[in-house]
mmCIF file of C-alpha atoms in Angstrom:
data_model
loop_
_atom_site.group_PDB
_atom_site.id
_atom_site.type_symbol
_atom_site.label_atom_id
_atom_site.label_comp_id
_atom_site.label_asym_id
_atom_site.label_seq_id
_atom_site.Cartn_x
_atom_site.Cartn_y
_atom_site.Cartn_z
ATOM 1 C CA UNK A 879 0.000 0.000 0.000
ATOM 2 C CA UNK A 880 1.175 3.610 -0.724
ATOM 3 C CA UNK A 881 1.603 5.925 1.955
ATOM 4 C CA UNK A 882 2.860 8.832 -0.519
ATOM 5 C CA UNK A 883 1.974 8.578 -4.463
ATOM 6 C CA UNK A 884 2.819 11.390 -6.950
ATOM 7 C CA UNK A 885 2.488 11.269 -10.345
ATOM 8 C CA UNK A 886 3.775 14.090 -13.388
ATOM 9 C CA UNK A 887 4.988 16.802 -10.562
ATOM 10 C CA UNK A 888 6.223 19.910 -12.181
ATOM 11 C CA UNK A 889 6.987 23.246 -10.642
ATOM 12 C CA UNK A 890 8.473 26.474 -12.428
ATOM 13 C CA UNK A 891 10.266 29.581 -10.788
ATOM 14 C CA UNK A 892 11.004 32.750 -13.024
ATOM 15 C CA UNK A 893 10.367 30.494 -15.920
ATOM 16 C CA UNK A 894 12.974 27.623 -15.141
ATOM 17 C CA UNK A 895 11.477 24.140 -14.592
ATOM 18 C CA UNK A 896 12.974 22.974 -11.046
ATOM 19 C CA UNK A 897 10.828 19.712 -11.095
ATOM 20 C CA UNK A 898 9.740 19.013 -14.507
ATOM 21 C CA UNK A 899 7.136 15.456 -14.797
ATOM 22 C CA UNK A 900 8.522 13.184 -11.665
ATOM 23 C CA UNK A 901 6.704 10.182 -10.602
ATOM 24 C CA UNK A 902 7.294 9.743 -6.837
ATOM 25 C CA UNK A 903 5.905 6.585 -4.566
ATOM 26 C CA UNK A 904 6.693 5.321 -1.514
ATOM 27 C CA UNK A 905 5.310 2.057 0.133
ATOM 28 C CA UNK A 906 4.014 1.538 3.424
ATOM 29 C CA UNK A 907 6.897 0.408 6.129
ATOM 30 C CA UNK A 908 9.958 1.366 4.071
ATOM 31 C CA UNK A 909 12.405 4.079 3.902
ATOM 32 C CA UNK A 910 12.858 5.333 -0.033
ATOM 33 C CA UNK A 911 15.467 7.486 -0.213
ATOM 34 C CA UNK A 912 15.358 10.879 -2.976
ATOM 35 C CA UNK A 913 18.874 11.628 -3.591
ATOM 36 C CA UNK A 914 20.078 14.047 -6.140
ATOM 37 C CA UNK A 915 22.738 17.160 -6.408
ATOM 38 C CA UNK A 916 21.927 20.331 -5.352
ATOM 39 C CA UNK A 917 19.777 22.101 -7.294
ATOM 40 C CA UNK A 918 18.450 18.438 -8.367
ATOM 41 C CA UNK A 919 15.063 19.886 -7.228
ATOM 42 C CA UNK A 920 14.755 17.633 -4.114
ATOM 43 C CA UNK A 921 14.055 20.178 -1.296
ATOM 44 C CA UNK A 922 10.972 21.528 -3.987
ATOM 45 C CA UNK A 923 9.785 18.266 -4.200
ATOM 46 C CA UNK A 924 9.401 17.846 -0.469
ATOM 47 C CA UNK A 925 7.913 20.686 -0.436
ATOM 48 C CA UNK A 926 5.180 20.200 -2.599
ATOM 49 C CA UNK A 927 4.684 16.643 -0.755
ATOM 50 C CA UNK A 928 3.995 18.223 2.504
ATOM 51 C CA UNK A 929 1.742 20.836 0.907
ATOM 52 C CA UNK A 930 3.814 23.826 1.421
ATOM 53 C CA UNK A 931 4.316 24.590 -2.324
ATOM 54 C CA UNK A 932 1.880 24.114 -4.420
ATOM 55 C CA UNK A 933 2.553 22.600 -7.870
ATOM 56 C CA UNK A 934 2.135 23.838 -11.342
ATOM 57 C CA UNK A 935 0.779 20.651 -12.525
ATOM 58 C CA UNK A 936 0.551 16.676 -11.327
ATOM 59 C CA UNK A 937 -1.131 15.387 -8.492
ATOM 60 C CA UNK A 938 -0.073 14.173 -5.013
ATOM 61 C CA UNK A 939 -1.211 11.976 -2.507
ATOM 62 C CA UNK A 940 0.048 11.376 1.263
ATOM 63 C CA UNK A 941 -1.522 9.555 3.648
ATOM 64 C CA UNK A 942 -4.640 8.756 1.424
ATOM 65 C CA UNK A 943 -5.429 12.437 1.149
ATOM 66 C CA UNK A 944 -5.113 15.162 -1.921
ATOM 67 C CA UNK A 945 -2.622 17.328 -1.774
ATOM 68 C CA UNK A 946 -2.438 20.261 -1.356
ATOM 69 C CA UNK A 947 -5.985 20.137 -0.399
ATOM 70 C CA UNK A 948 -6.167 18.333 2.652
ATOM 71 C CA UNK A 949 -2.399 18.857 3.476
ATOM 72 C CA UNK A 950 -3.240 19.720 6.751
ATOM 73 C CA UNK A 951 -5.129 16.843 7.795
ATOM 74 C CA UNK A 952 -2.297 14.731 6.043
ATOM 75 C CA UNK A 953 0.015 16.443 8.207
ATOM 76 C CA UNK A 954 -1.370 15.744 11.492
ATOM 77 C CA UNK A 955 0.121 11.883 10.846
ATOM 78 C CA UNK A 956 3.467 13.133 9.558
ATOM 79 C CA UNK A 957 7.033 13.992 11.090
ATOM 80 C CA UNK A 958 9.256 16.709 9.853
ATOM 81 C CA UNK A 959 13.157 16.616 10.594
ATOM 82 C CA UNK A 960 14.452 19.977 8.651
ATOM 83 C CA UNK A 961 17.654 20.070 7.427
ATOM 84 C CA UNK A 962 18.345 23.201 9.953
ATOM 85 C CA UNK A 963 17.743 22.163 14.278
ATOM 86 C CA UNK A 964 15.319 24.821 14.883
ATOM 87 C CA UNK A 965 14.257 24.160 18.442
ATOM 88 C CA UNK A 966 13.616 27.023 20.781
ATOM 89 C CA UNK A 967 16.429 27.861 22.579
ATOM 90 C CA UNK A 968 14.223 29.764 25.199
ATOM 91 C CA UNK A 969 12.684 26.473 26.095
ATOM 92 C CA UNK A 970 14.430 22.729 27.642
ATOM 93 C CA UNK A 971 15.006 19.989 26.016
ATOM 94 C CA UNK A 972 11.310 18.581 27.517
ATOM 95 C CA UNK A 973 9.419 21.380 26.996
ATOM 96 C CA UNK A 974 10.634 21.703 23.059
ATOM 97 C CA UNK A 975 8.676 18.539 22.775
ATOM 98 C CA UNK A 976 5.774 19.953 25.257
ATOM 99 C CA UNK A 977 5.316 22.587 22.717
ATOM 100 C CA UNK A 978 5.840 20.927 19.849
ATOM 101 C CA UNK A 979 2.973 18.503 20.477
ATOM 102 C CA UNK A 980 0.202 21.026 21.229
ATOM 103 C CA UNK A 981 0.777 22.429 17.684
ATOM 104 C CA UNK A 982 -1.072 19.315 16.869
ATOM 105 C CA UNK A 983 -3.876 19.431 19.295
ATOM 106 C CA UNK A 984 -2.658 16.881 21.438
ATOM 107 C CA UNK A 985 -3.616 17.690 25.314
ATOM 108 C CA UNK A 986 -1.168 18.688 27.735
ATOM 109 C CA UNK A 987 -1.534 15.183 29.163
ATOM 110 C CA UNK A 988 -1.598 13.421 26.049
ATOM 111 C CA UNK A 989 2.021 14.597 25.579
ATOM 112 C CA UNK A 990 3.260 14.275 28.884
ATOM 113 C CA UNK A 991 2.867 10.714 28.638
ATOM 114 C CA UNK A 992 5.071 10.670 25.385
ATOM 115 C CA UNK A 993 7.493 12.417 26.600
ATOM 116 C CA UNK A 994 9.625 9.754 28.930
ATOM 117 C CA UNK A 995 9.605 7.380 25.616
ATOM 118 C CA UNK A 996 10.857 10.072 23.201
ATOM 119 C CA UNK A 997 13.431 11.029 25.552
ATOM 120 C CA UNK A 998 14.692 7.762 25.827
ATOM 121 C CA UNK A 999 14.505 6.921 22.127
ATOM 122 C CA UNK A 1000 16.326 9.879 21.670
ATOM 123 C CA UNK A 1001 19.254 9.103 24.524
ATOM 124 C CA UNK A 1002 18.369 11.931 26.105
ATOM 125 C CA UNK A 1003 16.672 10.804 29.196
ATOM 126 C CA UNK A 1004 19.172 12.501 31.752
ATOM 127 C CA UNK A 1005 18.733 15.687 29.462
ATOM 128 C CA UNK A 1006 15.416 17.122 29.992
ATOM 129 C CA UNK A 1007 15.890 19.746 32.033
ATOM 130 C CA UNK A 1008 19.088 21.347 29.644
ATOM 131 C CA UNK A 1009 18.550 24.291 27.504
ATOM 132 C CA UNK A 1010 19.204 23.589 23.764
ATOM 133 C CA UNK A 1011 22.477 25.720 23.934
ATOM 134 C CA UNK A 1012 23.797 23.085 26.142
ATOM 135 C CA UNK A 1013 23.365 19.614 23.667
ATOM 136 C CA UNK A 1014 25.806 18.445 21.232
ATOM 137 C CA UNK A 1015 24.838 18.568 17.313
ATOM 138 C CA UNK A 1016 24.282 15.216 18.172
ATOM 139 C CA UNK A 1017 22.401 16.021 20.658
ATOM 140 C CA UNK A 1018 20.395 18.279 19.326
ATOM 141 C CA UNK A 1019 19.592 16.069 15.839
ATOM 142 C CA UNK A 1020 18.370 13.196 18.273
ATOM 143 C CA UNK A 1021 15.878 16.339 19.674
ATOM 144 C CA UNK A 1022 14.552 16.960 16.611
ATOM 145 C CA UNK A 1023 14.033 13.223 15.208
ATOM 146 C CA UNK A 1024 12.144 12.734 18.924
ATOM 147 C CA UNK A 1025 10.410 16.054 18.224
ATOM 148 C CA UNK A 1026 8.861 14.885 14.983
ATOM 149 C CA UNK A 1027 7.867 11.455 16.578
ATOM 150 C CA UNK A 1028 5.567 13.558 19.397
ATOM 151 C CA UNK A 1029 2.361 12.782 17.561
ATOM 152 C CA UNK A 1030 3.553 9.183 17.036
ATOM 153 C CA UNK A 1031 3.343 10.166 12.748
ATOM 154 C CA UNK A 1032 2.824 7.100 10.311
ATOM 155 C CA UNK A 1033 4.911 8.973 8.015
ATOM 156 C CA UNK A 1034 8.318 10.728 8.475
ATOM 157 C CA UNK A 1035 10.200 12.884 6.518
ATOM 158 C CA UNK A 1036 14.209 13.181 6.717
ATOM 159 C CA UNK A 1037 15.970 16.436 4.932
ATOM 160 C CA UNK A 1038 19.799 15.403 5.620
ATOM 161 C CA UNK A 1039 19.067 14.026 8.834
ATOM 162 C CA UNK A 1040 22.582 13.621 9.737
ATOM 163 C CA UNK A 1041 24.799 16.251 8.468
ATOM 164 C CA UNK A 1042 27.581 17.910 10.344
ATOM 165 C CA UNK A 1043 27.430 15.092 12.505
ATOM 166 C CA UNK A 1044 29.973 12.605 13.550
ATOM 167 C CA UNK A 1045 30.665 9.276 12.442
ATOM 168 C CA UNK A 1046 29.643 8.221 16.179
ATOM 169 C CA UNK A 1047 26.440 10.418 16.598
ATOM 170 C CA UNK A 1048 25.474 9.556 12.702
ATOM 171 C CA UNK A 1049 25.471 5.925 13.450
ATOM 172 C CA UNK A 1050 23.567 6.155 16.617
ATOM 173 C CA UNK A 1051 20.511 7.941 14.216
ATOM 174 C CA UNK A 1052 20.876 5.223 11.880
ATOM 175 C CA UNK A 1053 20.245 3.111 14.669
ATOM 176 C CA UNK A 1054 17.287 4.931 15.565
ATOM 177 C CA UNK A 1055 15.891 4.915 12.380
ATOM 178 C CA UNK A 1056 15.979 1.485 11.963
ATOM 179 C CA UNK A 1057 13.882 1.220 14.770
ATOM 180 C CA UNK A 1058 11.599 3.295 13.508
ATOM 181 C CA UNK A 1059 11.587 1.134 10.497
ATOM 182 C CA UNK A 1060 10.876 -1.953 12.718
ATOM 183 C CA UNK A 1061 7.899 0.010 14.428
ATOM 184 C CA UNK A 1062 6.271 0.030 10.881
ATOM 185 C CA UNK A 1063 6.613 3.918 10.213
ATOM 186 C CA UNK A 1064 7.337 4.569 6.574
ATOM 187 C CA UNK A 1065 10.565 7.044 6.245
ATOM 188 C CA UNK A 1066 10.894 9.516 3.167
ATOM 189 C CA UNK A 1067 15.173 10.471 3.085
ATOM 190 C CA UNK A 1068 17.040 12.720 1.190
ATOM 191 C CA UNK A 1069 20.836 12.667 2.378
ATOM 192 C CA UNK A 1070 24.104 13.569 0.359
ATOM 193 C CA UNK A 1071 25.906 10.379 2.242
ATOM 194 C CA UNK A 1072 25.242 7.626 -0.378
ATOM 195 C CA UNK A 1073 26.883 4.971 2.577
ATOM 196 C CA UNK A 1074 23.637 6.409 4.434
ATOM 197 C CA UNK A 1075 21.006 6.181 1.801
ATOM 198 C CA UNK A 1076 22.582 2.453 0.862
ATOM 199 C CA UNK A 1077 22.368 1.286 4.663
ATOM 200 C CA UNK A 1078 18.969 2.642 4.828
ATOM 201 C CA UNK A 1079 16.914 2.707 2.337
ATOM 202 C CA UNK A 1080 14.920 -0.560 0.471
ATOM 203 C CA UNK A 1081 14.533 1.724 -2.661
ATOM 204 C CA UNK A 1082 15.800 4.900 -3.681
ATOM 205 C CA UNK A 1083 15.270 7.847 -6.505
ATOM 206 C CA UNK A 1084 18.112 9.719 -8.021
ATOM 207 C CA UNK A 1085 16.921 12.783 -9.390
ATOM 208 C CA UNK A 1086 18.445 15.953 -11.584
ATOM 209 C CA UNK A 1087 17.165 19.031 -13.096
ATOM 210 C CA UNK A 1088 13.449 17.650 -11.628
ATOM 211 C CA UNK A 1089 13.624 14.344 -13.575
ATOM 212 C CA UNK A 1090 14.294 10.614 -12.601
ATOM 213 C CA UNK A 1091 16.814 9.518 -13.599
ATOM 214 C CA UNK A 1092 16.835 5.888 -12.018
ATOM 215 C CA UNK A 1093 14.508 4.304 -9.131
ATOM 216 C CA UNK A 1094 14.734 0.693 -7.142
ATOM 217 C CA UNK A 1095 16.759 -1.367 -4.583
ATOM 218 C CA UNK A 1096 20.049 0.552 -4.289
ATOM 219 C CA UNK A 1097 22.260 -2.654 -4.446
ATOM 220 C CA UNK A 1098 19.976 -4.096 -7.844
ATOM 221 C CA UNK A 1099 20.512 -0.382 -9.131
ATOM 222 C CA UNK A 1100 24.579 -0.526 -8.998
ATOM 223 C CA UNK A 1101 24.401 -3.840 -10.657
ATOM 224 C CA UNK A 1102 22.104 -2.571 -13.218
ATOM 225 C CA UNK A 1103 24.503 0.839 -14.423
ATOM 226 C CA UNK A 1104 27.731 0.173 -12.455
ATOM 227 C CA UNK A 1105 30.186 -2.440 -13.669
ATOM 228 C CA UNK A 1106 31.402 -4.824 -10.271
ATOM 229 C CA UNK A 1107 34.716 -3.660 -9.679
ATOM 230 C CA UNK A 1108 36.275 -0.282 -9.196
ATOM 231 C CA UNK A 1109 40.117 0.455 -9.271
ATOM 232 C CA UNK A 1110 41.223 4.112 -7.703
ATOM 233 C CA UNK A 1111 44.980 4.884 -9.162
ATOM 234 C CA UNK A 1112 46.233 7.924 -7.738
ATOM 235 C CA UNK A 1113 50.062 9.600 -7.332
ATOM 236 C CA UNK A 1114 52.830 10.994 -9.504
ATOM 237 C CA UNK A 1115 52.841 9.508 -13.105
ATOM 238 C CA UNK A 1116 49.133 8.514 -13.023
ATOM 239 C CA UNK A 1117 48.310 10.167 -16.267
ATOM 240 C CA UNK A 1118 51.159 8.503 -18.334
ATOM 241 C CA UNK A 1119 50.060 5.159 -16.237
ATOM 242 C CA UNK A 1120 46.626 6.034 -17.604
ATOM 243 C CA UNK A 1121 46.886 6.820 -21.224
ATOM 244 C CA UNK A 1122 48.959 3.213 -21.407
ATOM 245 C CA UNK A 1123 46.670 1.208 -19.591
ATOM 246 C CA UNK A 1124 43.448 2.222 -18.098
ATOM 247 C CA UNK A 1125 41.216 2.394 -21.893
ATOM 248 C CA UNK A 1126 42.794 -1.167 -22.622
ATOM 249 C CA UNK A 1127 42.445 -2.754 -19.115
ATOM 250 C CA UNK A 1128 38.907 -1.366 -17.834
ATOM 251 C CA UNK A 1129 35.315 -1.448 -19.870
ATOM 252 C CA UNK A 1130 35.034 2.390 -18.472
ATOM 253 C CA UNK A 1131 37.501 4.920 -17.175
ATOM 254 C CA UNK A 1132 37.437 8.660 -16.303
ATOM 255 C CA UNK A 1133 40.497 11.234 -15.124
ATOM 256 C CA UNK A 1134 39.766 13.342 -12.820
ATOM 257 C CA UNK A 1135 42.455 15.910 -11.222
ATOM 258 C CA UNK A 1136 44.717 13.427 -10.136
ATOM 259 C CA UNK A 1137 42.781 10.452 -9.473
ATOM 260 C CA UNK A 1138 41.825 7.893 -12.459
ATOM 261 C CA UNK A 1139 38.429 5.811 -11.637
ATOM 262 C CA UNK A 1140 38.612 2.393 -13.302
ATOM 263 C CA UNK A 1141 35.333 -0.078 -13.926
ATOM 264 C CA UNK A 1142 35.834 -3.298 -14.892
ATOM 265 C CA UNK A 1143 34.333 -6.880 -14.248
ATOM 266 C CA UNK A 1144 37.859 -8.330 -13.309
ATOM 267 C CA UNK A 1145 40.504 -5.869 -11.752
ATOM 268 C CA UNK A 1146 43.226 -8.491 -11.711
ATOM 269 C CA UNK A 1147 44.663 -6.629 -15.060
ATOM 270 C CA UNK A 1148 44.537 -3.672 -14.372
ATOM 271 C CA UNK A 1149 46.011 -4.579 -10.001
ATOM 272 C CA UNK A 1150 49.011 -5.952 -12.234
ATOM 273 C CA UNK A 1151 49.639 -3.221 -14.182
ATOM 274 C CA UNK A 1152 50.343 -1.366 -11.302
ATOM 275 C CA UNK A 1153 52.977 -3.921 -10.053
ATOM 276 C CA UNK A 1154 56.050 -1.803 -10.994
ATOM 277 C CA UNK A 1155 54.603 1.539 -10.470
ATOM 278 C CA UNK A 1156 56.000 2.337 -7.060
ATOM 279 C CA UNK A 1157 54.787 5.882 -7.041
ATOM 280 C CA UNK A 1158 51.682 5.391 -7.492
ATOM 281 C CA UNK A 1159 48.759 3.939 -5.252
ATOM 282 C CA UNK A 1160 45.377 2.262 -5.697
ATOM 283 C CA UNK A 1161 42.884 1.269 -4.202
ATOM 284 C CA UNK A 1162 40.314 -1.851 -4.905
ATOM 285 C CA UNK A 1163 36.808 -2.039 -4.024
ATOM 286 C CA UNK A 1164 33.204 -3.434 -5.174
ATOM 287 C CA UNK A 1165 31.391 -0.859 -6.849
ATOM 288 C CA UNK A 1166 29.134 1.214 -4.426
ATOM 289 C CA UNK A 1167 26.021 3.769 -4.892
ATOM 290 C CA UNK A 1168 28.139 6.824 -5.407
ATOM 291 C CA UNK A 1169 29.824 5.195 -8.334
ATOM 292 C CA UNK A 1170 26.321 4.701 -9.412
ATOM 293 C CA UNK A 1171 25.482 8.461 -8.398
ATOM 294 C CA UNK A 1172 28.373 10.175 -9.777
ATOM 295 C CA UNK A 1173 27.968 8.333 -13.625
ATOM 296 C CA UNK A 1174 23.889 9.516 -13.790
ATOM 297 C CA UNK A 1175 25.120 13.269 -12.319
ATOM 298 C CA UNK A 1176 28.083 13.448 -13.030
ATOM 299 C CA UNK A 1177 31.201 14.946 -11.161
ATOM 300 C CA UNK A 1178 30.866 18.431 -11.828
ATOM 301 C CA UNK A 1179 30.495 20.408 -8.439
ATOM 302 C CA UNK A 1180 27.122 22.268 -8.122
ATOM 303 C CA UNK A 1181 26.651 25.565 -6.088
#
């Protein structure tokens, strides 16, 4: 069953088309993951899920309900976690999620008795009395995931739920989110950390210039675009090493600065080559989802 369904989504500002004809759906008790560069047209397309920008054409459904039309009552079973923390730092760590849950109608009891669960889903159980200025970024990300749970939402949506954080406090939210994921919520993600999105999610969406550009299982997705094995060949003398040897030795290869990317189905050829080439390095590895990312986008940085 679908718990979000769009179909033909396309939005225009000062005549450029930011999300031009995508088809969006995400199944009940999974986390799909919309990944794309910036400017891809993902934070748009959120938008115009949740029913805070309307679109110039399509149609959208969350939670069985029309949106934008009944966005509101589609809200009141869905969590938020914005890319930016923005708790109230006049307020404590409980009553953040005090206030938070009376947005929603939920009685002052009615949230009290939430709170001692979200505080310990979050870790932050010995917390509640701290003013946000005192938490970690770590901390404070766990805050807002909890905050986003207080009306116990069917449907939750992560905007880079974990940058700036570090590998310890990322992989503590991953943990969390997995239990979410357990508890039967469904989980919408869009993250720049394609280790995250390929831990997470059971399908995925890469997206640019507001069009899809390849959806499924993340692991079924590398096998279908990405060729098995990846060589990295980096140092002094890699560009001689790879006008000799990478075209010959790999089914794809790309130069970049001063790292060359080689794809084959069988490195063993090109490891060899490399034998005699004491100043240069490599490194071997299975082909992973930002090899898969980086040949539908491209390597080009965006601003």
């Amino acid at each position: 069953m679908s718990v979000v369904r769009a179909r033909g989504l396309r939005k225009s500002y000062g005549g450029a088309e930011v999300v031009a004809g995508l088809d969006l759906e995400l199944r009940r008790g999974e986390c799909f993951g919309l990944l794309g560069p910036n400017g891809a047209g993902k934070t748009t397309t959120l938008r115009m899920l949740l029913g805070l920008t309307a679109p110039d054409a399509g149609s959208i459904e969350v939670l069985g309900r029309p949106v934008p039309g009944q966005a509101r009552e589609a809200r009141v079973r869905v969590g938020v976690v914005p890319q930016v923390d923005n708790l109230d730092p006049d307020f404590t760590v409980r009553e953040n999620l005090l206030v938070y849950g009376r947005y929603f109608g939920m009685s002052r009891r009615e949230v009290e008795a939430r709170v001692p669960a979200l505080l310990e889903f979050a870790a932050l159980e010995g917390r509640a009395a701290s003013r946000i200025q005192a938490l970690s970024g770590g901390m404070k990300r766990r805050l807002v995931l909890a905050r986003a749970l207080v009306n116990d939402p069917d449907l939750v949506f992560l905007d880079e739920p974990t940058t700036g954080l570090d590998p310890q406090a990322r992989h503590l939210m991953w943990e969390r989110l997995r239990l979410l994921l357990r508890q039967g919520k469904s989980i919408l993600l869009t993250t720049h950390f394609m280790d995250e999105a390929e831990r997470l999610c059971d399908r995925l969406a890469i997206i640019d210039h507001g069009r899809l550009l390849a959806e499924g299982a993340p692991h079924a997705l590398i096998a279908e675009h990405v060729e098995p094995e990846v060589v990295e060949v980096y140092g002094e003398g890699v560009e001689a090493w790879y006008a000799a040897h990478a075209g010959p030795l790999s089914r794809r290869a790309e130069l970049h600065g001063e790292t060359a990317f080689c794809y084959t189905d069988a490195a063993a050829p090109l490891v060899a080559s490399l034998a005699g080439e004491a100043r240069l390095r490599f490194v071997h590895r299975r082909a992973n989802l930002e090899d898969l990312f980086l040949k539908l986008t491209g390597r080009e940085m965006r601003e």
